[in-house]
XYZ file of C-alpha atoms in Angstrom:
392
model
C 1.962 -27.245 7.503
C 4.225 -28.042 10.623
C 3.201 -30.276 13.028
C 2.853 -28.933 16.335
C 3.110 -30.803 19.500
C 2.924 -28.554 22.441
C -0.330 -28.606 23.067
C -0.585 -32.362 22.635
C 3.360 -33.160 24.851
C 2.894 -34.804 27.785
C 6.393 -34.964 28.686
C 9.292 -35.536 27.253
C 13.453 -36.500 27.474
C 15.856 -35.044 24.685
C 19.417 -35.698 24.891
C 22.543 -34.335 23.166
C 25.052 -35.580 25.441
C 26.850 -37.096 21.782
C 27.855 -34.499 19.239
C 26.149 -34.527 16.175
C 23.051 -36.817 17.602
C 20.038 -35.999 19.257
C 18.251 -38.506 21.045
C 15.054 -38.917 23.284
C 11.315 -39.558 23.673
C 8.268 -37.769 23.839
C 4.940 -38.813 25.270
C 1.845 -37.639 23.884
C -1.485 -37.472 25.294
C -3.503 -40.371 23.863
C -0.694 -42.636 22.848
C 0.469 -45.341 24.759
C 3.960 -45.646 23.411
C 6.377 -42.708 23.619
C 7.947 -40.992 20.513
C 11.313 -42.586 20.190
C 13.798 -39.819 18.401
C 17.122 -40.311 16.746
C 18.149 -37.409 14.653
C 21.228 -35.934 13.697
C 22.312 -32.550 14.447
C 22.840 -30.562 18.180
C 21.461 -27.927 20.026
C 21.498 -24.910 19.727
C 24.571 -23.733 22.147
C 22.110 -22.959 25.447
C 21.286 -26.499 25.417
C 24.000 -27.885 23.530
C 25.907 -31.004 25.491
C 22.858 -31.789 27.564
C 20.133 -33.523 28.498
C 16.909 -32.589 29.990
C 13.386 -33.304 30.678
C 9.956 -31.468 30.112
C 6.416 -31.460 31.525
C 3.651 -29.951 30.535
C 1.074 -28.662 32.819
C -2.372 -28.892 31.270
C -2.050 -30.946 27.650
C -5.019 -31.389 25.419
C -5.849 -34.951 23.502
C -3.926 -35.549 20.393
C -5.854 -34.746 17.275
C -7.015 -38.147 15.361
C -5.303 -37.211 12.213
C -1.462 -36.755 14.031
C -2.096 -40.468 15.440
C -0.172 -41.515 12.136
C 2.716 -39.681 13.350
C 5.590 -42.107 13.466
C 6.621 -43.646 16.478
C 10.566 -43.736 15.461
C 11.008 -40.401 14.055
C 14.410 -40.115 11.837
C 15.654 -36.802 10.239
C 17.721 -33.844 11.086
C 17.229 -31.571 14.162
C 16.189 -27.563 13.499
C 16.701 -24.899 16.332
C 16.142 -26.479 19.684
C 16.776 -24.060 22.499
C 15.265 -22.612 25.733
C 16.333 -19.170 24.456
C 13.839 -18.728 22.110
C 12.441 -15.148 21.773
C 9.240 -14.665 22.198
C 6.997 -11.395 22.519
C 4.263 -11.601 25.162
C 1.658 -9.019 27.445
C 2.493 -8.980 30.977
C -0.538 -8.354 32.934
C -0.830 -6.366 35.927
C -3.619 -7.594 38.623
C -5.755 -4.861 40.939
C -5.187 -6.727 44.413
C -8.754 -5.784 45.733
C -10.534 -6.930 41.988
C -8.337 -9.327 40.608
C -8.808 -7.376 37.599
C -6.205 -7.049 35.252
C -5.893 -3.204 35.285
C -2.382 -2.921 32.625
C -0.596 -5.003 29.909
C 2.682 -4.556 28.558
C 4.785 -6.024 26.214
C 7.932 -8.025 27.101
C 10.076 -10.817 25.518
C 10.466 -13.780 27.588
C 12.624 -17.053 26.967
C 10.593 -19.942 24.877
C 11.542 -23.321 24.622
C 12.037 -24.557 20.860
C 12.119 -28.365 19.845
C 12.381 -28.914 15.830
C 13.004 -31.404 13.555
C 12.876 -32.639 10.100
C 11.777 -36.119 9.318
C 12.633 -38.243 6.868
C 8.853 -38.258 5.754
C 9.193 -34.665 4.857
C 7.635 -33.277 8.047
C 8.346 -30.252 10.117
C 7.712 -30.640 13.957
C 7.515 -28.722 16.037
C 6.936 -27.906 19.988
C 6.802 -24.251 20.761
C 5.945 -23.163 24.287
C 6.471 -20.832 27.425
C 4.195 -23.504 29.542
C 6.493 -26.482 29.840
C 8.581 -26.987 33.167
C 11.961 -28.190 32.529
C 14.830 -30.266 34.403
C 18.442 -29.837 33.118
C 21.306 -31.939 33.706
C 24.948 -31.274 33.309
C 26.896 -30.503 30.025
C 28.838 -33.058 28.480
C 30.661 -30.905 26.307
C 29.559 -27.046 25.208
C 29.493 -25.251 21.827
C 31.335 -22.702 20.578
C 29.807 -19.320 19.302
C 31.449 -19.831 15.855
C 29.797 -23.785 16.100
C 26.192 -22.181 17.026
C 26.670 -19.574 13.943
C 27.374 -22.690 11.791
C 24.277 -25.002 13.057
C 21.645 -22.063 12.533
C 22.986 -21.476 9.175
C 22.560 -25.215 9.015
C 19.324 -25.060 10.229
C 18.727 -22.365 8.099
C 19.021 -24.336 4.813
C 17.296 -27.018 5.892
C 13.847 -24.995 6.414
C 14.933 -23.434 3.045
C 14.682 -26.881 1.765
C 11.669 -27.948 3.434
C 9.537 -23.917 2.150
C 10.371 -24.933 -0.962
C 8.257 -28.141 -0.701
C 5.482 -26.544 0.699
C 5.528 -23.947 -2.053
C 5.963 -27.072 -4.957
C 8.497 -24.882 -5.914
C 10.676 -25.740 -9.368
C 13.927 -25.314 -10.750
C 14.638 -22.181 -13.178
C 15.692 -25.047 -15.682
C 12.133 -26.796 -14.874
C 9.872 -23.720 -15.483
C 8.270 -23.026 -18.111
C 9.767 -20.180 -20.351
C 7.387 -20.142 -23.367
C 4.719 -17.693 -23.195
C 1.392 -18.921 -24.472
C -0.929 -16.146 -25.567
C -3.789 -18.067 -25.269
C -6.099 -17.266 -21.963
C -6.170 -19.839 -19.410
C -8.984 -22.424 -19.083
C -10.622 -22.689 -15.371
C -8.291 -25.959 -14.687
C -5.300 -24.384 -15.850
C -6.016 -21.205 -13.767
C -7.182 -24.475 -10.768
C -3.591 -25.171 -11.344
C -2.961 -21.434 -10.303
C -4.833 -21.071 -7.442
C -3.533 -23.871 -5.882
C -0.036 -22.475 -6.497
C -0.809 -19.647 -5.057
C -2.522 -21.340 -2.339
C 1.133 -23.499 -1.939
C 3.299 -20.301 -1.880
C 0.781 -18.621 0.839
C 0.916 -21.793 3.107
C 5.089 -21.342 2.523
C 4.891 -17.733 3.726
C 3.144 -18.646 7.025
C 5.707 -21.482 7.807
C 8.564 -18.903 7.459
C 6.455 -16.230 9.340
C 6.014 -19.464 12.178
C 9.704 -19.781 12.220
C 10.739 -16.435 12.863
C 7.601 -14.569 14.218
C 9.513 -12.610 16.599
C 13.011 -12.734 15.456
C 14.867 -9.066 15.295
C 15.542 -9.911 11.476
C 12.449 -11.310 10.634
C 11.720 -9.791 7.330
C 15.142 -11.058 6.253
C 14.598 -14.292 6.931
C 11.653 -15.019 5.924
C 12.223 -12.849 2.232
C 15.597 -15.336 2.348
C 13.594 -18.281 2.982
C 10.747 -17.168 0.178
C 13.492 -16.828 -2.026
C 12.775 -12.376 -2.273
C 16.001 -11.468 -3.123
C 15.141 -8.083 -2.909
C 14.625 -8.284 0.734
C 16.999 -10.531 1.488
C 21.006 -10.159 2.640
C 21.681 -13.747 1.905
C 22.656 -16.561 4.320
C 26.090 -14.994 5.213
C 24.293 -11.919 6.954
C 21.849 -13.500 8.830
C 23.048 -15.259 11.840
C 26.179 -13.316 12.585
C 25.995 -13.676 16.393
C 23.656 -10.541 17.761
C 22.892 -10.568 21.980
C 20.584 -7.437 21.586
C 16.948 -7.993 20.804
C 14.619 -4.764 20.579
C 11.174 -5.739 20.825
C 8.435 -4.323 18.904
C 5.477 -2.073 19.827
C 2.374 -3.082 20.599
C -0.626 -1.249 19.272
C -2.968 -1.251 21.174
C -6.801 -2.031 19.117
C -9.092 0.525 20.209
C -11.957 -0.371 17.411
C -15.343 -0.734 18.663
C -17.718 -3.482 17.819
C -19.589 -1.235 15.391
C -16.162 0.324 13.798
C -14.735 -3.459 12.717
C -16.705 -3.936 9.491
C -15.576 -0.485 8.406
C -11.985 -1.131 9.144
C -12.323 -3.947 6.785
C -14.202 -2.715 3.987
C -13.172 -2.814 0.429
C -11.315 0.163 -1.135
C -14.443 0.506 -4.080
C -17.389 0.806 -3.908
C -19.514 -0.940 -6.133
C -20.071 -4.677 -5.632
C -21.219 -8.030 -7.241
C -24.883 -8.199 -6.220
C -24.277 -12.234 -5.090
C -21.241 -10.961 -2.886
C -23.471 -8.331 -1.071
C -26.235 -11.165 -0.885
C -23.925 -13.534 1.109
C -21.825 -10.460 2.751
C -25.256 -9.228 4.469
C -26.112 -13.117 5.251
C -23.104 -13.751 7.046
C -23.270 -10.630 8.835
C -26.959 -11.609 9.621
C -26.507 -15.050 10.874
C -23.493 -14.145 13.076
C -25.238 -11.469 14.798
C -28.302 -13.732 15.522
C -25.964 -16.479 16.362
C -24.288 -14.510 19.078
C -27.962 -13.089 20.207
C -29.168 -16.190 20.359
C -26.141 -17.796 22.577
C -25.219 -19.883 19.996
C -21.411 -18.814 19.785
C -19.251 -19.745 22.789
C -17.108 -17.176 23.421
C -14.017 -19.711 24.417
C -12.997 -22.747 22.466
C -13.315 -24.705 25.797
C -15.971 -27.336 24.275
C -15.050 -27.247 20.558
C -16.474 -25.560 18.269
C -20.204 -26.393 17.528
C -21.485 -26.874 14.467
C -23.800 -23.584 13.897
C -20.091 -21.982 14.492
C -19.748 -24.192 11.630
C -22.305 -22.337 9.420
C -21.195 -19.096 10.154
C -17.796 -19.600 9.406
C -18.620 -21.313 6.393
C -20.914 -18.080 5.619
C -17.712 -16.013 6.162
C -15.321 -17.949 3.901
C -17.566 -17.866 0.874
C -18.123 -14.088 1.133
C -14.194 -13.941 0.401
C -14.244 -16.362 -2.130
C -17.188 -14.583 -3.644
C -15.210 -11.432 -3.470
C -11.903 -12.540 -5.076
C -14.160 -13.712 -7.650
C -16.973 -11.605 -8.580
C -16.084 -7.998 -7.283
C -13.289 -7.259 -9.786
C -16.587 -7.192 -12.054
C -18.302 -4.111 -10.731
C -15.335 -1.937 -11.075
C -15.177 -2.521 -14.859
C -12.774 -5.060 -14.929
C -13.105 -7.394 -17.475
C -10.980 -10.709 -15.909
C -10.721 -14.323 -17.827
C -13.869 -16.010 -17.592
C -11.575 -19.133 -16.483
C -10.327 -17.706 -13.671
C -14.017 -16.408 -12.407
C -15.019 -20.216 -12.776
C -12.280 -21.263 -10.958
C -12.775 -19.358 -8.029
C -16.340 -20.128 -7.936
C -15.910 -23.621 -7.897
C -13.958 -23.146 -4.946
C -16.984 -21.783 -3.281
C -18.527 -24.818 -3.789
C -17.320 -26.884 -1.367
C -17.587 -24.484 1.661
C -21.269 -24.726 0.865
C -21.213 -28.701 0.769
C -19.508 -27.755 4.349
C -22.166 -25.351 5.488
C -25.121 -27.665 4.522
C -23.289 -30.678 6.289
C -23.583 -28.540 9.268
C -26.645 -27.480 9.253
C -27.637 -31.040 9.151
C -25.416 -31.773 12.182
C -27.310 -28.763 14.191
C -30.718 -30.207 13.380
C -29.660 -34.056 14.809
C -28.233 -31.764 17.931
C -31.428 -30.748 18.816
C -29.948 -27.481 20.698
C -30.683 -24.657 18.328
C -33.670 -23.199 16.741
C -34.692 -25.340 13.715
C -36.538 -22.187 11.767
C -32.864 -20.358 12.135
C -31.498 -23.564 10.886
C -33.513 -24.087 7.962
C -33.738 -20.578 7.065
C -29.678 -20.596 6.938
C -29.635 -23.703 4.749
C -32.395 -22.523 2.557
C -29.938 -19.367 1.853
C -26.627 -21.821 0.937
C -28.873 -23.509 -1.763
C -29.981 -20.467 -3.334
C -26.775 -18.899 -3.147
C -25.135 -22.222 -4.632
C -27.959 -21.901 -7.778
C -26.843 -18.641 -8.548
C -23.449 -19.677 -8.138
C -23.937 -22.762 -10.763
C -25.085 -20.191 -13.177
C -22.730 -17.966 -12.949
C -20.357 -20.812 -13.721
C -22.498 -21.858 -16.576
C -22.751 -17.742 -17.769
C -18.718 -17.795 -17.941
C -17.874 -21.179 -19.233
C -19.798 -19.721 -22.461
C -17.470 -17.094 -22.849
C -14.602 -19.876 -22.840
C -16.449 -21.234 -25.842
């Protein structure tokens, strides 16, 4: 996935006073030495010619695992412009309260910084929060010019998607259909496909989250010819933007499990089991002030459990409850999904061990939650064991 920055940016100094290069440095919280870039490409025709410098307000510590980020980064520029679309709710404040009494959708300017590296990275800082400081043009782009760098920039996150997705040449596919049924590491293979193409689809919905011809662009980028006009269409220049409708989500506490139910009715018993535990635990968690309501302090690790609780209900669904409605699907595919339950339970038990060195929550809700995951992991193993039988 992309590398994002804002919330990590000190401040920074980009400069495209030379066609064709883009130069600069950007300081990140937690690093003593500034990014040094030098990448080819411009910007995008707002910024185009200049230089300028940004600040950020309130930045948070740089994660531990984007300290390997390199300090000379060397690639090609994406879109970097201050005219970045970007839908947000402007909030309306009752002078006697302070209470916000009214929100409302509106599209403000963003500023966009991209690049690809020569390590294969995407990154990225996307943000309304950062003050900038502009400094004269040195020269200024055409409309035709700016046309030709997004296309440009274009093909280059086409390039990049289909790394993410792992995806192959036609000539490199394979053609032959086997008749045989899949084994569970051959339908592994699969799932982590699928699990490529999905992370894919959220890049391109990243890039163009509130672009006017969004579904365009990301089918292009996805490769959905169907949905897509082709490169030529797609960045013909356009100055009207007509921003989408907010809906506004009326659903009550009590109405949000229904409005994610499951179109059938009949279940896998294990799936119900670990459905009604997570919905257990949460609620407790929540009664019992264990769940912050903002991420201020991190997230703790009986948030930890829960989520963990959460993920292997879907797991457990995608796996199991194709078999109550009479479905009858490879028994290698079954095992492969359940043995990606597995590890969210390793992850739940870890932190349930974590809570009890805390010391802050209730140990009998502690054990009680960890003395579920094993069961649940037993019947697990035998359903694994049940299946790989009907492999033999």
């Amino acid at each position: 996935m992309a590398i994002h920055l804002e919330d990590f940016l000190d401040r920074a100094i980009l400069r495209n006073t030379e066609r064709d290069r883009v130069t600069g440095e950007i300081w990140l919280i937690g690093r003593e030495a500034p990014i040094q870039l030098d990448l080819k490409g411009n910007f995008l025709r707002d910024l185009a010619g200049c230089e300028f410098a940004l600040e950020s307000p309130d930045p948070m510590e740089v994660p531990t695992e984007w300290n390997e980020l390199k300090f000379l980064q060397q690639g090609v520029v994406g879109d970097i412009t201050a005219s970045r679309r970007v839908q947000v709710l402007s909030e309306e404040l009752d002078e006697e309260t302070g209470l916000i009494t009214e929100q409302s959708p509106i599209i403000a300017n963003g500023l966009l910084i991209e690049w690809f590296n020569r390590e294969g990275e995407r990154v990225v800082v996307d943000s309304l929060a950062l003050d900038l400081e502009f400094k004269e043009q040195t020269w200024q782009m055409t409309k035709e010019e700016e046309v030709r760098q997004k296309e440009a920039n274009h093909r280059l996150m086409k390039d990049y998607i289909d790394r993410v997705a792992g995806r192959v040449e036609p000539a490199e596919a394979e053609t032959d259909h086997d008749p045989r049924p899949l084994d569970e590491f051959e339908w592994e293979e699969r799932l982590k496909e699928s699990d490529r193409i999905t992370d894919a689809y959220l890049e391109a919905l990243d890039k163009y989250r509130d672009d006017s011809d969004q579904e365009e662009k990301v089918a292009d980028l996805m490769g959905w010819d169907h949905l897509s006009d082709g490169d030529d269409l797609l960045f013909e220049e356009d100055d009207e933007f007509d921003a989408l409708e907010f809906e506004g989500d009326d659903l009550e506490e009590e109405d949000a499990e229904d409005a994610f139910e499951e179109p059938w009715e009949d279940k896998h018993p294990l799936y119900e089991r670990v459905r009604a535990f997570s919905l257990r635990i949460h609620r407790e968690a929540q009664e019992f002030g264990f769940i912050r309501n903002d991420d201020s302090e991190g997230v703790n690790p009986v948030q930890d459990v829960v989520f963990a609780a959460m993920e292997l209900g879907a797991k457990l669904a995608g796996a199991l409850n194709g078999l109550s409605r009479d479905i009858d699907p490879e028994p290698g595919l079954v095992v492969a999904w359940l043995k990606r339950g597995l590890p969210i339970i390793d992850r739940a038990l870890a932190a349930c061990e974590e809570a009890l060195e805390v010391g802050e929550f209730s140990t009998e809700w502690i054990e009680g939650a960890r003395k579920e995951f094993f069961e649940v992991r037993d019947s697990m193993l035998d359903l694994i064991q049940e299946f790989r039988k009907g492999m033999a």
